[in-house]
């Protein structure tokens, strides 16, 4: 029975997967800086600060595979992103190597490629176009994952997650929504599929309005059950409550792109 470590256990994705993963991976070890408020007696939890390599090594001891969801999960200042998402991400891959962990699934994000316009359908092989320091940290994580796969033989899967949740929250999320059960399928591919060396896959459900070519995930057996179009009325009603934002509405990364934007608005074509 493989021992799986999940970092970021107190965050949004971690909290949801804590309920969905144990039937598949009974030997699940949870980690975060803070203990989940509702930690149950049967759950195994080890606190760790990602920016401290010794602490990260300690949680990797005896582990077969890692789901790395830890770190800062939205845009933040450089001072915030650097320790949690850059140093923390390096520490995770390096600790995994030192402790002989075989596989890592890294929670990358659509914000690594957020400055592609929505009209541009992209695959997983495009040049990163991050929409903030958070997106830069996700591109860094993908690059670090590739290095550890090629140089050290770690099997690495980066999931460029769209928007994880029970339903798509607005117009943009109709293109990028990821149902929790579909996330579980992607984690299983990363942790178990025999053909994994280094992969980048989009973390998106079966969304008709998708901007992403995710054929590699399907080749690896991904069969998402979520369909964003089933929630179109809800998403559009929520969208109607939002103010128009020309930069956010043009680029894939949405509001992360317009945050602090001082670029060339003439690149935005109606
Ligand atoms: C992300 O990467 C964030 O973690 C999440 O909070 C959302 O902002 C999501 O992207 C999104 O783009 O909707």
Coordinates of C-alpha atoms and ligand atoms in Angstrom, one line a residue:
X1 CA 0.0 0.0 0.0
X2 CA 1.7 3.3 -1.1
X3 CA 2.1 6.0 1.5
X4 CA 1.0 9.3 0.0
X5 CA 1.8 12.7 1.4
X6 CA -0.5 15.6 0.7
X7 CA 0.8 19.1 1.4
X8 CA -1.6 22.0 1.7
X9 CA -4.1 19.8 3.6
X10 CA -5.7 22.8 5.2
X11 CA -6.3 24.7 1.9
X12 CA -9.3 24.6 -0.5
X13 CA -8.2 21.6 -2.6
X14 CA -6.6 19.8 0.4
X15 CA -9.8 20.0 2.4
X16 CA -11.9 18.5 -0.3
X17 CA -9.4 15.8 -1.2
X18 CA -9.0 14.8 2.4
X19 CA -12.5 13.3 2.0
X20 CA -12.1 11.8 -1.4
X21 CA -8.7 10.2 -1.3
X22 CA -8.7 7.8 1.8
X23 CA -10.8 5.1 0.1
X24 CA -8.1 5.0 -2.7
X25 CA -5.0 5.7 -0.6
X26 CA -5.7 4.6 3.0
X27 CA -2.1 5.4 4.0
X28 CA -2.5 9.2 3.5
X29 CA -0.3 11.6 5.4
X30 CA -1.5 15.2 5.6
X31 CA 0.7 18.2 6.0
X32 CA 0.3 22.0 6.2
X33 CA 1.7 24.8 8.3
X34 CA -1.5 24.8 10.3
X35 CA -3.4 21.8 11.5
X36 CA -6.8 21.5 9.8
X37 CA -9.5 22.7 12.1
X38 CA -11.6 19.6 11.7
X39 CA -8.8 17.0 11.8
X40 CA -10.4 13.6 12.6
X41 CA -8.7 11.1 15.0
X42 CA -8.1 8.6 12.2
X43 CA -6.2 11.2 10.0
X44 CA -2.4 11.4 10.1
X45 CA -1.1 14.9 10.2
X46 CA 2.5 16.3 10.3
X47 CA 3.0 20.1 10.4
X48 CA 5.8 21.6 8.2
X49 CA 6.9 25.0 7.1
X50 CA 7.7 24.6 3.3
X51 CA 10.5 27.2 3.4
X52 CA 12.4 25.0 5.9
X53 CA 14.2 22.1 4.0
X54 CA 14.8 20.1 7.2
X55 CA 11.1 20.1 8.0
X56 CA 10.1 19.2 4.5
X57 CA 12.6 16.3 4.5
X58 CA 11.1 15.1 7.8
X59 CA 7.6 14.8 6.2
X60 CA 9.0 13.0 3.1
X61 CA 10.4 10.2 5.2
X62 CA 9.0 6.8 4.1
X63 CA 6.7 8.4 1.5
X64 CA 6.1 6.8 -2.0
X65 CA 4.2 9.7 -3.7
X66 CA 3.5 13.3 -3.0
X67 CA 0.5 15.5 -3.9
X68 CA 2.0 19.0 -3.5
X69 CA -0.8 21.4 -3.0
X70 CA 1.0 23.5 -0.4
X71 CA 2.1 27.1 -0.7
X72 CA 0.3 30.4 -1.3
X73 CA -2.7 29.8 -3.6
X74 CA -3.4 33.3 -5.1
X75 CA -1.5 36.3 -6.3
X76 CA 0.6 38.0 -3.6
X77 CA 3.7 40.2 -3.1
X78 CA 7.1 38.9 -4.1
X79 CA 8.0 38.7 -0.4
X80 CA 5.0 36.4 0.2
X81 CA 5.5 34.2 -2.9
X82 CA 9.3 33.7 -2.6
X83 CA 9.4 31.6 0.6
X84 CA 6.2 29.6 0.2
X85 CA 6.1 29.0 -3.6
X86 CA 9.7 29.3 -4.9
X87 CA 11.9 28.2 -2.0
X88 CA 9.1 25.9 -0.7
X89 CA 8.7 24.3 -4.1
X90 CA 12.5 23.7 -4.5
X91 CA 12.5 22.2 -1.0
X92 CA 9.7 19.9 -1.8
X93 CA 11.4 18.4 -5.0
X94 CA 14.9 18.3 -3.3
X95 CA 13.5 16.6 -0.2
X96 CA 11.6 14.1 -2.4
X97 CA 14.9 13.3 -4.1
X98 CA 16.9 12.9 -0.9
X99 CA 14.2 10.7 0.7
X100 CA 13.8 8.5 -2.4
X101 CA 10.2 9.5 -3.1
X102 CA 9.2 8.0 -6.5
X103 CA 6.4 10.4 -7.7
X104 CA 5.3 14.0 -7.3
X105 CA 2.1 15.6 -8.5
X106 CA 2.6 19.4 -8.4
X107 CA -0.4 21.8 -8.3
X108 CA 0.6 24.2 -11.1
X109 CA -2.0 26.7 -12.2
X110 CA -3.6 28.3 -15.2
X111 CA -1.9 31.5 -14.0
X112 CA 1.4 30.1 -15.4
X113 CA -0.1 30.9 -18.8
X114 CA -2.7 33.5 -17.8
X115 CA -1.6 36.1 -20.4
X116 CA -2.7 34.1 -23.4
X117 CA -5.8 35.7 -24.9
X118 CA -8.9 33.7 -24.5
X119 CA -9.2 33.3 -28.3
X120 CA -5.9 31.5 -28.4
X121 CA -6.3 27.7 -27.8
X122 CA -3.2 26.5 -26.1
X123 CA -1.6 23.1 -25.4
X124 CA 0.7 22.2 -22.5
X125 CA 3.8 22.9 -24.6
X126 CA 3.4 26.7 -24.9
X127 CA 5.9 29.2 -23.5
X128 CA 4.8 30.2 -20.0
X129 CA 3.1 33.6 -19.9
X130 CA 2.5 34.1 -16.2
X131 CA 0.0 36.8 -15.0
X132 CA 1.7 37.6 -11.7
X133 CA 4.3 36.5 -9.2
X134 CA 2.0 33.5 -8.3
X135 CA 2.0 32.5 -12.0
X136 CA 5.8 32.9 -12.1
X137 CA 6.1 30.5 -9.1
X138 CA 4.0 28.0 -10.9
X139 CA 6.1 28.2 -14.0
X140 CA 9.2 27.8 -11.7
X141 CA 7.6 24.7 -10.2
X142 CA 7.0 23.2 -13.6
X143 CA 10.6 23.9 -14.6
X144 CA 11.9 22.4 -11.3
X145 CA 9.7 19.3 -11.8
X146 CA 11.2 18.8 -15.3
X147 CA 14.7 19.1 -13.9
X148 CA 14.1 16.5 -11.2
X149 CA 12.5 14.2 -13.7
X150 CA 15.2 14.4 -16.3
X151 CA 18.2 14.6 -14.0
X152 CA 17.1 12.4 -11.0
X153 CA 14.4 10.1 -12.4
X154 CA 11.6 11.5 -10.2
X155 CA 8.2 10.9 -11.9
X156 CA 6.6 14.3 -12.1
X157 CA 3.1 15.4 -13.1
X158 CA 2.2 19.1 -13.1
X159 CA -1.5 19.9 -13.1
X160 CA -2.2 23.3 -14.5
X161 CA -5.4 23.7 -12.4
X162 CA -8.2 25.9 -13.7
X163 CA -10.8 26.6 -11.0
X164 CA -11.4 23.8 -8.5
X165 CA -14.8 23.6 -6.9
X166 CA -18.3 22.3 -6.9
X167 CA -19.5 24.4 -9.8
X168 CA -18.2 27.1 -12.2
X169 CA -18.4 30.5 -10.5
X170 CA -18.7 32.9 -13.5
X171 CA -18.3 33.2 -17.2
X172 CA -14.5 32.6 -17.2
X173 CA -14.8 29.6 -15.0
X174 CA -17.1 27.9 -17.5
X175 CA -13.9 27.4 -19.6
X176 CA -11.6 26.3 -16.7
X177 CA -13.8 24.5 -14.1
X178 CA -12.4 21.4 -12.4
X179 CA -14.8 19.1 -10.5
X180 CA -13.2 17.6 -7.4
X181 CA -13.7 14.0 -8.5
X182 CA -12.0 14.8 -11.8
X183 CA -9.0 16.2 -9.8
X184 CA -8.9 12.8 -8.1
X185 CA -8.6 11.1 -11.5
X186 CA -5.7 13.4 -12.4
X187 CA -3.9 12.7 -9.1
X188 CA -4.3 9.0 -9.7
X189 CA -2.8 9.3 -13.2
X190 CA 0.2 11.2 -11.7
X191 CA 0.7 8.7 -8.8
X192 CA 0.1 5.4 -10.7
X193 CA 0.3 5.6 -14.5
X194 CA 3.2 3.5 -15.7
X195 CA 4.1 5.9 -18.6
X196 CA 4.7 9.0 -16.4
X197 CA 8.2 10.6 -16.7
X198 CA 7.4 14.3 -16.8
X199 CA 3.9 15.6 -17.8
X200 CA 2.0 18.8 -17.8
X201 CA -1.7 18.3 -17.9
X202 CA -4.6 20.8 -17.6
X203 CA -6.7 20.4 -14.5
X204 CA -10.0 21.0 -16.2
X205 CA -13.3 19.0 -16.5
X206 CA -15.2 18.3 -19.7
X207 CA -15.8 22.0 -20.5
X208 CA -17.2 22.8 -23.9
X209 CA -15.8 26.3 -23.7
X210 CA -12.3 25.2 -22.8
X211 CA -9.3 27.1 -24.1
X212 CA -6.9 24.2 -23.6
X213 CA -5.8 21.2 -25.6
X214 CA -5.7 18.5 -22.9
X215 CA -5.3 15.5 -25.2
X216 CA -2.4 14.1 -23.3
X217 CA -4.5 13.7 -20.2
X218 CA -7.1 11.8 -22.2
X219 CA -4.3 9.6 -23.7
X220 CA -3.3 8.7 -20.1
X221 CA -6.9 7.6 -19.4
X222 CA -8.5 10.8 -18.0
X223 CA -12.3 10.7 -18.4
X224 CA -13.7 13.8 -16.7
X225 CA -17.3 13.6 -15.4
X226 CA -17.9 17.3 -14.8
X227 CA -19.5 19.4 -17.5
X228 CA -19.4 23.2 -16.9
X229 CA -22.3 23.7 -19.3
X230 CA -24.6 22.0 -16.8
X231 CA -24.2 25.1 -14.6
X232 CA -24.3 27.8 -17.3
X233 CA -27.4 29.6 -15.8
X234 CA -25.7 29.9 -12.4
X235 CA -22.4 31.0 -13.8
X236 CA -23.9 33.7 -16.0
X237 CA -26.1 35.0 -13.2
X238 CA -23.0 35.4 -11.0
X239 CA -21.1 37.0 -14.0
X240 CA -23.9 39.6 -14.2
X241 CA -23.0 40.8 -10.7
X242 CA -19.4 41.6 -11.8
X243 CA -18.2 44.9 -13.3
X244 CA -16.7 44.7 -16.8
X245 CA -12.9 44.7 -16.7
X246 CA -11.4 44.8 -20.3
X247 CA -8.0 43.3 -19.3
X248 CA -9.5 40.5 -17.1
X249 CA -12.2 39.8 -19.7
X250 CA -9.7 39.5 -22.6
X251 CA -7.0 37.2 -21.1
X252 CA -7.3 33.7 -19.8
X253 CA -6.0 34.6 -16.3
X254 CA -8.9 37.0 -15.7
X255 CA -8.6 39.3 -12.7
X256 CA -5.0 38.1 -12.0
X257 CA -4.1 39.9 -15.3
X258 CA -5.7 43.2 -14.5
X259 CA -4.3 43.3 -10.9
X260 CA -1.6 46.1 -11.0
X261 CA -1.8 46.2 -14.9
X262 CA 0.2 49.0 -16.5
X263 CA 0.8 47.4 -19.8
X264 CA -0.4 48.1 -23.4
X265 CA -4.2 48.1 -23.6
X266 CA -4.1 48.4 -27.4
X267 CA -3.2 44.7 -27.5
X268 CA -6.7 44.0 -26.3
X269 CA -8.9 43.5 -29.3
X270 CA -12.7 43.6 -28.9
Ligands
LIG1 C1 -5.8 29.6 -9.0 O1 -4.7 29.2 -9.3 C2 -6.1 29.9 -7.6 O2 -5.5 29.0 -6.7 C3 -7.6 29.9 -7.3 O3 -7.9 30.5 -6.1 C4 -8.4 30.6 -8.4 O4 -8.1 32.0 -8.4 C5 -8.1 30.0 -9.8 O5 -6.7 30.0 -10.0 C6 -8.7 30.7 -10.9 O6 -8.0 31.1 -11.9 O7 -9.9 30.8 -10.9

